[in-house]
C-alpha cells in the first residue's frame, strides 16, 4: 500500500499519517520531519535547511529529491509507505514518478485534505509537537502520548513564518495536485471535522469505498464543495487551501 498525503500546512497530513501507519504498519515518510531531525542533529544539511524552514520557504528540489530517493530505497519501504510533504513542486512530482517507476511501485491513492485558510492559521498557531518523535498535538496537550516528552511549538509555526508557508503552498504546491488528478488517483476530503471523523473518511478512501471528488456527508462538506476554490486562479487566493 503506497499512499500520498497532500494538503496545505496544518491540513492534518501528519495527524492522519500517524493513524495510517498504526493501521497499516507501514512507515510514514515525512520530509519536514526528516529535515527537522537533521537540524536537531546539527548536520551540514540541517545547518543549510534551518533558516529556510524558519522563513517558511522551500528547500531546493535537488536536495529534497536526493533525500526521498535515499529513503525509499530502504528495506522498510518494501511493503509500502505513507508519503507526507513530498512532492511539493512539479519537478519533485516528475522526479517521484521516475523514482517510483525505477522501484516498480505506484501510488494506490492520493488523499487531499482540504481546509480553509482561516482554519489552517488557527490550527498552526496552537499546534504542539513532540521534539522526540515529531507527533503533533492540539493546544493544551501537556505531553506526548507515545513517549511522554514535553511538547514544544515548531519554529515555523511562529506567526512570521505561517503566512509565507501558505503562500508558497498556493504558488508551488497547488499545481502538483493536477499531476495526480490526471492519473485519477486523488480523493478529496473536507478536512474540517473531528480528527476521528476525518480518519474514517481517509480509511474509506484508501479502502476504495469512496473515490472522490470531495468526500464527507456533513453540511460543512457540502459548503466546501461550493465554496473552496483550489487554485489561486480560481479566486479567493488568501481564503483557501
Ligand atoms: P512539513 O513538516 O511538511 O510542514 P507542512 O507541510 O507545512 O505541514 P504541517 O506539518 O505544518 O501540517 P500537517 O498537514 O502535517 O498538519 P498536522 O497534522 O500537524 O514541512 C516543513 C518545512 O520543511 C516546509 O515549510 C519546507 O521548508 C520544508 N520542506 C519539507 N518538505 C519539503 C519539500 N518536499 N520540498 C521543499 N521543502 C520542504 O495538524 C496541524 C494541527 O492541527 C495539529 O495541532 C493537529 O493536532 C491539528 N489537527 C489535525 N487535524 C485536525 C482536525 N481535523 N481538527 C482540528 N485540529 C486538527
Ligand atoms: Mg506535518
PDB file of C-alpha atoms and ligand atoms in Angstrom:
ATOM      1  CA  UNK A   1       0.000   0.000   0.000  1.00  0.00           C
ATOM      2  CA  UNK A   2       1.672   3.241  -1.157  1.00  0.00           C
ATOM      3  CA  UNK A   3      -0.171   6.377  -0.088  1.00  0.00           C
ATOM      4  CA  UNK A   4       0.430  10.056  -0.642  1.00  0.00           C
ATOM      5  CA  UNK A   5      -0.989  12.669   1.735  1.00  0.00           C
ATOM      6  CA  UNK A   6      -1.458  16.055   0.151  1.00  0.00           C
ATOM      7  CA  UNK A   7      -2.647  19.326   1.686  1.00  0.00           C
ATOM      8  CA  UNK A   8      -1.668  22.739   2.987  1.00  0.00           C
ATOM      9  CA  UNK A   9       0.386  23.357   6.140  1.00  0.00           C
ATOM     10  CA  UNK A  10      -1.876  22.452   9.045  1.00  0.00           C
ATOM     11  CA  UNK A  11      -4.363  20.448   6.981  1.00  0.00           C
ATOM     12  CA  UNK A  12      -3.755  17.332   9.096  1.00  0.00           C
ATOM     13  CA  UNK A  13      -1.311  15.294   6.988  1.00  0.00           C
ATOM     14  CA  UNK A  14       0.861  14.338   9.951  1.00  0.00           C
ATOM     15  CA  UNK A  15      -2.157  13.590  12.152  1.00  0.00           C
ATOM     16  CA  UNK A  16      -3.708  11.246   9.600  1.00  0.00           C
ATOM     17  CA  UNK A  17      -0.331   9.695   8.731  1.00  0.00           C
ATOM     18  CA  UNK A  18       0.039   8.651  12.386  1.00  0.00           C
ATOM     19  CA  UNK A  19      -3.306   6.879  12.157  1.00  0.00           C
ATOM     20  CA  UNK A  20      -2.415   5.225   8.824  1.00  0.00           C
ATOM     21  CA  UNK A  21       0.959   3.960   9.967  1.00  0.00           C
ATOM     22  CA  UNK A  22      -0.632   2.323  13.005  1.00  0.00           C
ATOM     23  CA  UNK A  23      -3.439   0.894  10.894  1.00  0.00           C
ATOM     24  CA  UNK A  24      -1.322  -0.496   8.044  1.00  0.00           C
ATOM     25  CA  UNK A  25       2.042  -0.949   9.799  1.00  0.00           C
ATOM     26  CA  UNK A  26       3.963   0.866   7.075  1.00  0.00           C
ATOM     27  CA  UNK A  27       6.438   3.744   7.518  1.00  0.00           C
ATOM     28  CA  UNK A  28       5.486   7.415   7.491  1.00  0.00           C
ATOM     29  CA  UNK A  29       7.895   9.339   5.287  1.00  0.00           C
ATOM     30  CA  UNK A  30       7.565  12.998   6.236  1.00  0.00           C
ATOM     31  CA  UNK A  31      10.127  15.227   4.554  1.00  0.00           C
ATOM     32  CA  UNK A  32       9.545  18.048   7.045  1.00  0.00           C
ATOM     33  CA  UNK A  33      10.227  15.666   9.962  1.00  0.00           C
ATOM     34  CA  UNK A  34      13.392  14.435   8.216  1.00  0.00           C
ATOM     35  CA  UNK A  35      14.646  18.000   7.775  1.00  0.00           C
ATOM     36  CA  UNK A  36      13.875  18.859  11.411  1.00  0.00           C
ATOM     37  CA  UNK A  37      15.810  15.746  12.520  1.00  0.00           C
ATOM     38  CA  UNK A  38      18.818  16.976  10.502  1.00  0.00           C
ATOM     39  CA  UNK A  39      18.502  20.402  12.117  1.00  0.00           C
ATOM     40  CA  UNK A  40      18.307  18.867  15.580  1.00  0.00           C
ATOM     41  CA  UNK A  41      21.374  16.696  14.871  1.00  0.00           C
ATOM     42  CA  UNK A  42      23.342  19.730  13.636  1.00  0.00           C
ATOM     43  CA  UNK A  43      24.363  18.118  10.326  1.00  0.00           C
ATOM     44  CA  UNK A  44      25.565  20.145   7.323  1.00  0.00           C
ATOM     45  CA  UNK A  45      22.166  19.645   5.688  1.00  0.00           C
ATOM     46  CA  UNK A  46      20.459  20.738   8.901  1.00  0.00           C
ATOM     47  CA  UNK A  47      22.506  23.934   9.076  1.00  0.00           C
ATOM     48  CA  UNK A  48      21.634  24.692   5.459  1.00  0.00           C
ATOM     49  CA  UNK A  49      17.933  23.905   5.932  1.00  0.00           C
ATOM     50  CA  UNK A  50      17.329  25.680   9.270  1.00  0.00           C
ATOM     51  CA  UNK A  51      16.951  29.281   8.000  1.00  0.00           C
ATOM     52  CA  UNK A  52      14.874  28.092   5.037  1.00  0.00           C
ATOM     53  CA  UNK A  53      12.354  26.295   7.276  1.00  0.00           C
ATOM     54  CA  UNK A  54      12.307  29.171   9.770  1.00  0.00           C
ATOM     55  CA  UNK A  55      11.348  31.563   6.946  1.00  0.00           C
ATOM     56  CA  UNK A  56       8.630  29.227   5.638  1.00  0.00           C
ATOM     57  CA  UNK A  57      10.372  28.730   2.284  1.00  0.00           C
ATOM     58  CA  UNK A  58      11.183  25.504   0.397  1.00  0.00           C
ATOM     59  CA  UNK A  59      14.454  23.580   0.408  1.00  0.00           C
ATOM     60  CA  UNK A  60      15.753  23.035  -3.156  1.00  0.00           C
ATOM     61  CA  UNK A  61      14.235  20.342  -5.359  1.00  0.00           C
ATOM     62  CA  UNK A  62      17.653  18.769  -5.857  1.00  0.00           C
ATOM     63  CA  UNK A  63      18.208  18.247  -2.134  1.00  0.00           C
ATOM     64  CA  UNK A  64      14.663  17.014  -1.480  1.00  0.00           C
ATOM     65  CA  UNK A  65      14.688  14.549  -4.371  1.00  0.00           C
ATOM     66  CA  UNK A  66      18.013  13.149  -3.093  1.00  0.00           C
ATOM     67  CA  UNK A  67      16.596  12.702   0.419  1.00  0.00           C
ATOM     68  CA  UNK A  68      13.481  10.900  -0.827  1.00  0.00           C
ATOM     69  CA  UNK A  69      15.441   8.698  -3.249  1.00  0.00           C
ATOM     70  CA  UNK A  70      17.649   7.557  -0.371  1.00  0.00           C
ATOM     71  CA  UNK A  71      14.684   6.945   1.972  1.00  0.00           C
ATOM     72  CA  UNK A  72      12.515   4.995  -0.479  1.00  0.00           C
ATOM     73  CA  UNK A  73      15.437   2.675  -1.188  1.00  0.00           C
ATOM     74  CA  UNK A  74      15.410   1.410   2.416  1.00  0.00           C
ATOM     75  CA  UNK A  75      14.015  -2.071   3.051  1.00  0.00           C
ATOM     76  CA  UNK A  76      11.228  -0.965   5.403  1.00  0.00           C
ATOM     77  CA  UNK A  77       9.528   0.747   2.441  1.00  0.00           C
ATOM     78  CA  UNK A  78       9.194  -2.535   0.537  1.00  0.00           C
ATOM     79  CA  UNK A  79       5.677  -3.369   1.823  1.00  0.00           C
ATOM     80  CA  UNK A  80       4.506   0.214   1.329  1.00  0.00           C
ATOM     81  CA  UNK A  81       4.780   3.707   2.761  1.00  0.00           C
ATOM     82  CA  UNK A  82       2.878   6.899   3.549  1.00  0.00           C
ATOM     83  CA  UNK A  83       4.408   9.936   1.870  1.00  0.00           C
ATOM     84  CA  UNK A  84       3.789  13.314   3.564  1.00  0.00           C
ATOM     85  CA  UNK A  85       5.235  16.644   2.402  1.00  0.00           C
ATOM     86  CA  UNK A  86       6.659  15.463  -0.909  1.00  0.00           C
ATOM     87  CA  UNK A  87       6.259  16.238  -3.775  1.00  0.00           C
ATOM     88  CA  UNK A  88       5.785  19.952  -3.191  1.00  0.00           C
ATOM     89  CA  UNK A  89       6.694  21.206  -6.662  1.00  0.00           C
ATOM     90  CA  UNK A  90       6.030  19.927 -10.166  1.00  0.00           C
ATOM     91  CA  UNK A  91       9.732  18.992 -10.696  1.00  0.00           C
ATOM     92  CA  UNK A  92       9.569  16.962  -7.458  1.00  0.00           C
ATOM     93  CA  UNK A  93       6.419  15.204  -8.717  1.00  0.00           C
ATOM     94  CA  UNK A  94       8.130  14.346 -12.012  1.00  0.00           C
ATOM     95  CA  UNK A  95      11.208  13.047 -10.190  1.00  0.00           C
ATOM     96  CA  UNK A  96       8.988  10.940  -7.919  1.00  0.00           C
ATOM     97  CA  UNK A  97       7.276   9.417 -10.969  1.00  0.00           C
ATOM     98  CA  UNK A  98      10.685   8.363 -12.285  1.00  0.00           C
ATOM     99  CA  UNK A  99      11.741   7.008  -8.913  1.00  0.00           C
ATOM    100  CA  UNK A 100       8.532   5.021  -8.423  1.00  0.00           C
ATOM    101  CA  UNK A 101       8.946   3.602 -11.920  1.00  0.00           C
ATOM    102  CA  UNK A 102      12.538   2.566 -11.158  1.00  0.00           C
ATOM    103  CA  UNK A 103      11.375   0.876  -7.941  1.00  0.00           C
ATOM    104  CA  UNK A 104       8.473  -0.853  -9.688  1.00  0.00           C
ATOM    105  CA  UNK A 105       5.939   0.880  -7.434  1.00  0.00           C
ATOM    106  CA  UNK A 106       2.844   3.010  -7.922  1.00  0.00           C
ATOM    107  CA  UNK A 107       0.653   5.069  -5.614  1.00  0.00           C
ATOM    108  CA  UNK A 108      -2.610   3.419  -4.637  1.00  0.00           C
ATOM    109  CA  UNK A 109      -4.225   6.696  -3.595  1.00  0.00           C
ATOM    110  CA  UNK A 110      -3.546  10.380  -3.108  1.00  0.00           C
ATOM    111  CA  UNK A 111      -5.501  11.815  -0.171  1.00  0.00           C
ATOM    112  CA  UNK A 112      -6.112  15.552  -0.432  1.00  0.00           C
ATOM    113  CA  UNK A 113      -7.110  17.152   2.891  1.00  0.00           C
ATOM    114  CA  UNK A 114      -8.868  20.382   2.006  1.00  0.00           C
ATOM    115  CA  UNK A 115      -9.085  23.039   4.733  1.00  0.00           C
ATOM    116  CA  UNK A 116      -9.874  26.792   4.579  1.00  0.00           C
ATOM    117  CA  UNK A 117      -7.006  29.173   5.255  1.00  0.00           C
ATOM    118  CA  UNK A 118      -8.618  30.668   8.383  1.00  0.00           C
ATOM    119  CA  UNK A 119      -8.762  27.196   9.942  1.00  0.00           C
ATOM    120  CA  UNK A 120      -5.135  26.487   8.929  1.00  0.00           C
ATOM    121  CA  UNK A 121      -3.985  29.676  10.645  1.00  0.00           C
ATOM    122  CA  UNK A 122      -5.943  28.767  13.764  1.00  0.00           C
ATOM    123  CA  UNK A 123      -4.527  25.227  13.900  1.00  0.00           C
ATOM    124  CA  UNK A 124      -0.916  26.186  13.247  1.00  0.00           C
ATOM    125  CA  UNK A 125      -0.878  28.938  15.853  1.00  0.00           C
ATOM    126  CA  UNK A 126      -1.904  26.420  18.544  1.00  0.00           C
ATOM    127  CA  UNK A 127      -0.141  23.274  17.398  1.00  0.00           C
ATOM    128  CA  UNK A 128       2.301  21.491  19.690  1.00  0.00           C
ATOM    129  CA  UNK A 129       4.868  18.894  18.606  1.00  0.00           C
ATOM    130  CA  UNK A 130       6.916  16.227  20.328  1.00  0.00           C
ATOM    131  CA  UNK A 131      10.618  17.072  19.923  1.00  0.00           C
ATOM    132  CA  UNK A 132      11.467  13.357  20.229  1.00  0.00           C
ATOM    133  CA  UNK A 133       9.099  11.600  17.813  1.00  0.00           C
ATOM    134  CA  UNK A 134       7.590  14.606  15.928  1.00  0.00           C
ATOM    135  CA  UNK A 135       3.971  13.615  16.596  1.00  0.00           C
ATOM    136  CA  UNK A 136       1.659  16.637  16.535  1.00  0.00           C
ATOM    137  CA  UNK A 137      -0.952  17.608  19.118  1.00  0.00           C
ATOM    138  CA  UNK A 138      -3.662  20.237  19.564  1.00  0.00           C
ATOM    139  CA  UNK A 139      -3.284  23.154  22.034  1.00  0.00           C
ATOM    140  CA  UNK A 140      -3.314  22.417  25.757  1.00  0.00           C
ATOM    141  CA  UNK A 141      -1.899  18.905  25.360  1.00  0.00           C
ATOM    142  CA  UNK A 142       0.763  18.530  28.022  1.00  0.00           C
ATOM    143  CA  UNK A 143       2.934  15.584  26.970  1.00  0.00           C
ATOM    144  CA  UNK A 144       3.496  13.196  24.053  1.00  0.00           C
ATOM    145  CA  UNK A 145       1.169  10.186  24.293  1.00  0.00           C
ATOM    146  CA  UNK A 146       3.826   7.967  22.719  1.00  0.00           C
ATOM    147  CA  UNK A 147       6.956   8.823  24.727  1.00  0.00           C
ATOM    148  CA  UNK A 148       5.961  11.315  27.442  1.00  0.00           C
ATOM    149  CA  UNK A 149       8.196  14.143  26.174  1.00  0.00           C
ATOM    150  CA  UNK A 150       7.231  17.745  26.976  1.00  0.00           C
ATOM    151  CA  UNK A 151       5.711  19.344  23.877  1.00  0.00           C
ATOM    152  CA  UNK A 152       7.064  22.446  22.103  1.00  0.00           C
ATOM    153  CA  UNK A 153       5.991  24.897  19.392  1.00  0.00           C
ATOM    154  CA  UNK A 154       7.563  24.384  15.954  1.00  0.00           C
ATOM    155  CA  UNK A 155       9.837  27.259  14.890  1.00  0.00           C
ATOM    156  CA  UNK A 156       7.897  27.679  11.633  1.00  0.00           C
ATOM    157  CA  UNK A 157       4.552  27.894  13.475  1.00  0.00           C
ATOM    158  CA  UNK A 158       5.503  31.360  14.721  1.00  0.00           C
ATOM    159  CA  UNK A 159       3.288  34.000  13.079  1.00  0.00           C
ATOM    160  CA  UNK A 160       6.010  35.426  10.796  1.00  0.00           C
ATOM    161  CA  UNK A 161       6.535  32.041   9.069  1.00  0.00           C
ATOM    162  CA  UNK A 162       2.966  30.772   8.819  1.00  0.00           C
ATOM    163  CA  UNK A 163       1.664  33.088   6.074  1.00  0.00           C
ATOM    164  CA  UNK A 164       4.747  32.614   3.825  1.00  0.00           C
ATOM    165  CA  UNK A 165       4.255  28.833   4.170  1.00  0.00           C
ATOM    166  CA  UNK A 166       0.665  29.086   2.990  1.00  0.00           C
ATOM    167  CA  UNK A 167       1.605  31.480   0.164  1.00  0.00           C
ATOM    168  CA  UNK A 168       4.344  29.214  -1.176  1.00  0.00           C
ATOM    169  CA  UNK A 169       1.985  26.229  -0.939  1.00  0.00           C
ATOM    170  CA  UNK A 170      -0.595  28.071  -3.064  1.00  0.00           C
ATOM    171  CA  UNK A 171       2.046  29.111  -5.562  1.00  0.00           C
ATOM    172  CA  UNK A 172       4.233  25.999  -5.929  1.00  0.00           C
ATOM    173  CA  UNK A 173       2.319  23.049  -4.447  1.00  0.00           C
ATOM    174  CA  UNK A 174      -1.259  23.517  -5.646  1.00  0.00           C
ATOM    175  CA  UNK A 175      -0.162  22.697  -9.255  1.00  0.00           C
ATOM    176  CA  UNK A 176       1.130  19.316  -8.031  1.00  0.00           C
ATOM    177  CA  UNK A 177      -2.465  18.191  -7.486  1.00  0.00           C
ATOM    178  CA  UNK A 178      -3.217  18.355 -11.213  1.00  0.00           C
ATOM    179  CA  UNK A 179      -0.322  15.998 -11.786  1.00  0.00           C
ATOM    180  CA  UNK A 180      -2.140  13.307  -9.798  1.00  0.00           C
ATOM    181  CA  UNK A 181      -5.621  14.242 -10.954  1.00  0.00           C
ATOM    182  CA  UNK A 182      -4.582  13.273 -14.453  1.00  0.00           C
ATOM    183  CA  UNK A 183      -3.882   9.797 -13.104  1.00  0.00           C
ATOM    184  CA  UNK A 184      -7.297   9.740 -11.344  1.00  0.00           C
ATOM    185  CA  UNK A 185      -5.693   8.950  -8.023  1.00  0.00           C
ATOM    186  CA  UNK A 186      -6.996  11.819  -5.909  1.00  0.00           C
ATOM    187  CA  UNK A 187      -9.604  11.512  -3.142  1.00  0.00           C
ATOM    188  CA  UNK A 188     -10.627  14.926  -1.832  1.00  0.00           C
ATOM    189  CA  UNK A 189     -11.665  15.066   1.786  1.00  0.00           C
ATOM    190  CA  UNK A 190     -13.087  18.058   3.616  1.00  0.00           C
ATOM    191  CA  UNK A 191     -10.511  18.323   6.403  1.00  0.00           C
ATOM    192  CA  UNK A 192     -12.917  20.097   8.783  1.00  0.00           C
ATOM    193  CA  UNK A 193     -14.464  17.919  11.474  1.00  0.00           C
ATOM    194  CA  UNK A 194     -13.051  15.927  14.346  1.00  0.00           C
ATOM    195  CA  UNK A 195      -9.814  14.028  13.826  1.00  0.00           C
ATOM    196  CA  UNK A 196     -11.739  10.747  14.167  1.00  0.00           C
ATOM    197  CA  UNK A 197     -14.287  11.798  11.539  1.00  0.00           C
ATOM    198  CA  UNK A 198     -11.511  12.675   9.100  1.00  0.00           C
ATOM    199  CA  UNK A 199      -9.711   9.402   9.870  1.00  0.00           C
ATOM    200  CA  UNK A 200     -12.851   7.414   8.968  1.00  0.00           C
ATOM    201  CA  UNK A 201     -13.080   9.213   5.646  1.00  0.00           C
ATOM    202  CA  UNK A 202      -9.379   8.720   4.944  1.00  0.00           C
ATOM    203  CA  UNK A 203      -9.662   4.984   5.614  1.00  0.00           C
ATOM    204  CA  UNK A 204     -12.785   4.731   3.447  1.00  0.00           C
ATOM    205  CA  UNK A 205     -10.935   6.428   0.595  1.00  0.00           C
ATOM    206  CA  UNK A 206      -7.887   4.214   0.990  1.00  0.00           C
ATOM    207  CA  UNK A 207     -10.046   1.098   1.116  1.00  0.00           C
ATOM    208  CA  UNK A 208     -11.785   2.185  -2.066  1.00  0.00           C
ATOM    209  CA  UNK A 209     -15.234   2.661  -0.562  1.00  0.00           C
ATOM    210  CA  UNK A 210     -15.393   6.192  -1.925  1.00  0.00           C
ATOM    211  CA  UNK A 211     -13.487   7.613  -4.789  1.00  0.00           C
ATOM    212  CA  UNK A 212     -13.664  11.433  -4.875  1.00  0.00           C
ATOM    213  CA  UNK A 213     -14.458  14.157  -5.567  1.00  0.00           C
ATOM    214  CA  UNK A 214     -14.958  15.786  -2.193  1.00  0.00           C
ATOM    215  CA  UNK A 215     -15.863  13.217   0.377  1.00  0.00           C
ATOM    216  CA  UNK A 216     -17.831  13.752   3.543  1.00  0.00           C
ATOM    217  CA  UNK A 217     -21.530  13.974   4.153  1.00  0.00           C
ATOM    218  CA  UNK A 218     -21.618  16.806   6.695  1.00  0.00           C
ATOM    219  CA  UNK A 219     -23.115  20.231   5.900  1.00  0.00           C
ATOM    220  CA  UNK A 220     -19.545  21.523   6.104  1.00  0.00           C
ATOM    221  CA  UNK A 221     -18.578  19.179   3.289  1.00  0.00           C
ATOM    222  CA  UNK A 222     -21.416  20.462   1.170  1.00  0.00           C
ATOM    223  CA  UNK A 223     -20.394  24.047   1.788  1.00  0.00           C
ATOM    224  CA  UNK A 224     -16.823  23.202   0.957  1.00  0.00           C
ATOM    225  CA  UNK A 225     -17.756  21.783  -2.414  1.00  0.00           C
ATOM    226  CA  UNK A 226     -19.288  25.059  -3.472  1.00  0.00           C
ATOM    227  CA  UNK A 227     -17.039  27.465  -1.643  1.00  0.00           C
ATOM    228  CA  UNK A 228     -13.458  26.311  -1.691  1.00  0.00           C
ATOM    229  CA  UNK A 229     -11.547  27.039  -4.888  1.00  0.00           C
ATOM    230  CA  UNK A 230      -8.341  25.025  -5.230  1.00  0.00           C
ATOM    231  CA  UNK A 231      -6.035  27.251  -7.184  1.00  0.00           C
ATOM    232  CA  UNK A 232      -5.065  30.872  -6.767  1.00  0.00           C
ATOM    233  CA  UNK A 233      -6.504  31.449 -10.227  1.00  0.00           C
ATOM    234  CA  UNK A 234      -9.887  30.110  -9.134  1.00  0.00           C
ATOM    235  CA  UNK A 235     -10.271  33.121  -6.843  1.00  0.00           C
ATOM    236  CA  UNK A 236     -10.011  33.800  -3.111  1.00  0.00           C
ATOM    237  CA  UNK A 237      -6.307  33.034  -3.061  1.00  0.00           C
ATOM    238  CA  UNK A 238      -5.982  34.031   0.548  1.00  0.00           C
ATOM    239  CA  UNK A 239      -9.085  32.154   1.625  1.00  0.00           C
ATOM    240  CA  UNK A 240      -8.499  28.601   0.564  1.00  0.00           C
ATOM    241  CA  UNK A 241      -6.036  25.788   0.551  1.00  0.00           C
TER     242      UNK A 241
HETATM  243  P1  LIG B   1       6.249  19.968   6.844  1.00  0.00           P
HETATM  244  O1  LIG B   1       6.704  19.488   8.158  1.00  0.00           O
HETATM  245  O2  LIG B   1       5.849  19.007   5.803  1.00  0.00           O
HETATM  246  O3  LIG B   1       5.100  21.026   7.131  1.00  0.00           O
HETATM  247  P2  LIG B   1       3.767  21.421   6.356  1.00  0.00           P
HETATM  248  O4  LIG B   1       3.512  20.851   5.028  1.00  0.00           O
HETATM  249  O5  LIG B   1       3.829  22.901   6.437  1.00  0.00           O
HETATM  250  O6  LIG B   1       2.638  20.765   7.141  1.00  0.00           O
HETATM  251  P3  LIG B   1       2.472  20.702   8.666  1.00  0.00           P
HETATM  252  O7  LIG B   1       3.326  19.631   9.248  1.00  0.00           O
HETATM  253  O8  LIG B   1       2.618  22.087   9.249  1.00  0.00           O
HETATM  254  O9  LIG B   1       0.919  20.345   8.798  1.00  0.00           O
HETATM  255  P4  LIG B   1       0.173  18.949   8.716  1.00  0.00           P
HETATM  256  O10 LIG B   1      -0.662  18.926   7.488  1.00  0.00           O
HETATM  257  O11 LIG B   1       1.110  17.801   8.937  1.00  0.00           O
HETATM  258  O12 LIG B   1      -0.816  19.126   9.950  1.00  0.00           O
HETATM  259  P5  LIG B   1      -0.845  18.416  11.390  1.00  0.00           P
HETATM  260  O13 LIG B   1      -1.309  17.013  11.246  1.00  0.00           O
HETATM  261  O14 LIG B   1       0.424  18.669  12.124  1.00  0.00           O
HETATM  262  O15 LIG B   1       7.394  20.882   6.199  1.00  0.00           O
HETATM  263  C1  LIG B   1       8.061  21.862   6.958  1.00  0.00           C
HETATM  264  C2  LIG B   1       9.039  22.616   6.096  1.00  0.00           C
HETATM  265  O16 LIG B   1      10.058  21.730   5.594  1.00  0.00           O
HETATM  266  C3  LIG B   1       8.459  23.264   4.829  1.00  0.00           C
HETATM  267  O17 LIG B   1       7.871  24.516   5.108  1.00  0.00           O
HETATM  268  C4  LIG B   1       9.720  23.396   3.982  1.00  0.00           C
HETATM  269  O18 LIG B   1      10.528  24.467   4.430  1.00  0.00           O
HETATM  270  C5  LIG B   1      10.469  22.101   4.287  1.00  0.00           C
HETATM  271  N1  LIG B   1      10.108  21.011   3.360  1.00  0.00           N
HETATM  272  C6  LIG B   1       9.500  19.837   3.684  1.00  0.00           C
HETATM  273  N2  LIG B   1       9.295  19.082   2.597  1.00  0.00           N
HETATM  274  C7  LIG B   1       9.786  19.785   1.551  1.00  0.00           C
HETATM  275  C8  LIG B   1       9.824  19.540   0.149  1.00  0.00           C
HETATM  276  N3  LIG B   1       9.312  18.403  -0.369  1.00  0.00           N
HETATM  277  N4  LIG B   1      10.381  20.481  -0.635  1.00  0.00           N
HETATM  278  C9  LIG B   1      10.897  21.628  -0.110  1.00  0.00           C
HETATM  279  N5  LIG B   1      10.894  21.922   1.196  1.00  0.00           N
HETATM  280  C10 LIG B   1      10.322  21.005   2.028  1.00  0.00           C
HETATM  281  O19 LIG B   1      -2.032  19.243  12.080  1.00  0.00           O
HETATM  282  C11 LIG B   1      -1.857  20.600  12.411  1.00  0.00           C
HETATM  283  C12 LIG B   1      -2.562  20.900  13.762  1.00  0.00           C
HETATM  284  O20 LIG B   1      -3.957  20.729  13.567  1.00  0.00           O
HETATM  285  C13 LIG B   1      -2.172  19.950  14.918  1.00  0.00           C
HETATM  286  O21 LIG B   1      -2.176  20.665  16.122  1.00  0.00           O
HETATM  287  C14 LIG B   1      -3.282  18.897  14.921  1.00  0.00           C
HETATM  288  O22 LIG B   1      -3.486  18.342  16.196  1.00  0.00           O
HETATM  289  C15 LIG B   1      -4.473  19.742  14.461  1.00  0.00           C
HETATM  290  N6  LIG B   1      -5.470  18.974  13.723  1.00  0.00           N
HETATM  291  C16 LIG B   1      -5.261  17.987  12.811  1.00  0.00           C
HETATM  292  N7  LIG B   1      -6.434  17.543  12.309  1.00  0.00           N
HETATM  293  C17 LIG B   1      -7.407  18.299  12.900  1.00  0.00           C
HETATM  294  C18 LIG B   1      -8.819  18.333  12.808  1.00  0.00           C
HETATM  295  N8  LIG B   1      -9.483  17.501  11.994  1.00  0.00           N
HETATM  296  N9  LIG B   1      -9.492  19.256  13.534  1.00  0.00           N
HETATM  297  C19 LIG B   1      -8.815  20.110  14.353  1.00  0.00           C
HETATM  298  N10 LIG B   1      -7.485  20.108  14.518  1.00  0.00           N
HETATM  299  C20 LIG B   1      -6.784  19.217  13.797  1.00  0.00           C
HETATM  300 MG1  LIG B   2       3.200  17.603   9.206  1.00  0.00          MG
END
